[in-house]
mmCIF file of C-alpha atoms in Angstrom:
data_model
loop_
_atom_site.group_PDB
_atom_site.id
_atom_site.type_symbol
_atom_site.label_atom_id
_atom_site.label_comp_id
_atom_site.label_asym_id
_atom_site.label_seq_id
_atom_site.Cartn_x
_atom_site.Cartn_y
_atom_site.Cartn_z
ATOM 1 C CA UNK Q 1 127.377 113.470 122.950
ATOM 2 C CA UNK Q 2 124.323 114.466 123.148
ATOM 3 C CA UNK Q 3 122.696 114.617 126.677
ATOM 4 C CA UNK Q 4 119.575 117.047 128.864
ATOM 5 C CA UNK Q 5 116.886 115.505 126.351
ATOM 6 C CA UNK Q 6 113.475 116.446 127.399
ATOM 7 C CA UNK Q 7 110.566 114.752 126.564
ATOM 8 C CA UNK Q 8 107.529 117.263 126.065
ATOM 9 C CA UNK Q 9 103.908 116.136 127.223
ATOM 10 C CA UNK Q 10 100.741 117.623 127.675
ATOM 11 C CA UNK Q 11 99.172 116.602 131.554
ATOM 12 C CA UNK Q 12 95.892 116.135 132.781
ATOM 13 C CA UNK Q 13 95.095 116.044 136.112
ATOM 14 C CA UNK Q 14 92.271 113.457 137.486
ATOM 15 C CA UNK Q 15 90.416 113.187 140.990
ATOM 16 C CA UNK Q 16 88.351 110.184 141.437
ATOM 17 C CA UNK Q 17 86.434 110.574 144.921
ATOM 18 C CA UNK Q 18 82.801 109.340 146.475
ATOM 19 C CA UNK Q 19 80.176 111.600 147.053
ATOM 20 C CA UNK Q 20 79.373 109.901 150.213
ATOM 21 C CA UNK Q 21 80.994 107.303 152.760
ATOM 22 C CA UNK Q 22 81.475 103.484 152.102
ATOM 23 C CA UNK Q 23 81.610 100.996 154.160
ATOM 24 C CA UNK Q 24 83.856 97.945 153.215
ATOM 25 C CA UNK Q 25 85.054 94.447 154.535
ATOM 26 C CA UNK Q 26 87.500 92.195 153.597
ATOM 27 C CA UNK Q 27 87.151 91.748 150.059
ATOM 28 C CA UNK Q 28 84.675 94.313 149.423
ATOM 29 C CA UNK Q 29 85.405 96.698 146.056
ATOM 30 C CA UNK Q 30 86.349 100.500 146.671
ATOM 31 C CA UNK Q 31 84.069 102.610 143.981
ATOM 32 C CA UNK Q 32 84.079 106.086 143.279
ATOM 33 C CA UNK Q 33 81.158 108.022 141.792
ATOM 34 C CA UNK Q 34 82.659 111.668 140.993
ATOM 35 C CA UNK Q 35 85.422 112.524 138.711
ATOM 36 C CA UNK Q 36 87.076 115.728 138.561
ATOM 37 C CA UNK Q 37 89.742 116.151 135.595
ATOM 38 C CA UNK Q 38 91.351 119.164 133.771
ATOM 39 C CA UNK Q 39 90.372 117.550 130.505
ATOM 40 C CA UNK Q 40 91.425 115.131 127.751
ATOM 41 C CA UNK Q 41 92.752 112.288 130.303
ATOM 42 C CA UNK Q 42 91.024 109.538 127.820
ATOM 43 C CA UNK Q 43 90.054 107.482 131.301
ATOM 44 C CA UNK Q 44 86.339 106.065 131.978
ATOM 45 C CA UNK Q 45 84.989 104.860 134.902
ATOM 46 C CA UNK Q 46 82.499 102.029 135.321
ATOM 47 C CA UNK Q 47 81.434 103.906 139.093
ATOM 48 C CA UNK Q 48 79.376 100.356 140.112
ATOM 49 C CA UNK Q 49 82.238 98.164 139.614
ATOM 50 C CA UNK Q 50 85.043 100.225 140.302
ATOM 51 C CA UNK Q 51 86.637 99.442 137.082
ATOM 52 C CA UNK Q 52 89.118 102.307 135.459
ATOM 53 C CA UNK Q 53 89.768 101.920 132.145
ATOM 54 C CA UNK Q 54 93.121 103.642 130.635
ATOM 55 C CA UNK Q 55 93.850 104.521 126.993
ATOM 56 C CA UNK Q 56 96.912 102.316 126.104
ATOM 57 C CA UNK Q 57 98.122 105.180 124.062
ATOM 58 C CA UNK Q 58 99.059 107.295 126.867
ATOM 59 C CA UNK Q 59 101.350 107.307 130.020
ATOM 60 C CA UNK Q 60 99.591 107.499 133.534
ATOM 61 C CA UNK Q 61 101.181 107.715 137.068
ATOM 62 C CA UNK Q 62 98.709 106.699 139.476
ATOM 63 C CA UNK Q 63 98.479 107.716 143.201
ATOM 64 C CA UNK Q 64 96.144 106.447 145.774
ATOM 65 C CA UNK Q 65 94.950 107.618 149.172
ATOM 66 C CA UNK Q 66 92.381 106.172 151.564
ATOM 67 C CA UNK Q 67 91.180 107.272 154.549
ATOM 68 C CA UNK Q 68 90.169 104.658 157.342
ATOM 69 C CA UNK Q 69 88.122 105.162 160.070
ATOM 70 C CA UNK Q 70 88.141 102.293 162.518
ATOM 71 C CA UNK Q 71 85.202 101.339 164.461
ATOM 72 C CA UNK Q 72 85.815 101.546 168.266
#
């Protein structure tokens, strides 16, 4: 019987942010214009459309956090 198998993986951390605030409304596309990475992530970003392109030869875990400020 075999147990405790480990999968070795190389990991890269990637963070996308905006350099300025963005006003959005219903149906708006949220875009990012700044990429910070530890390198070798195989992700490309179209900053005008907001489309991220991921490599099919890699596995990804995606997490998002958006700060919202509502006007009074």
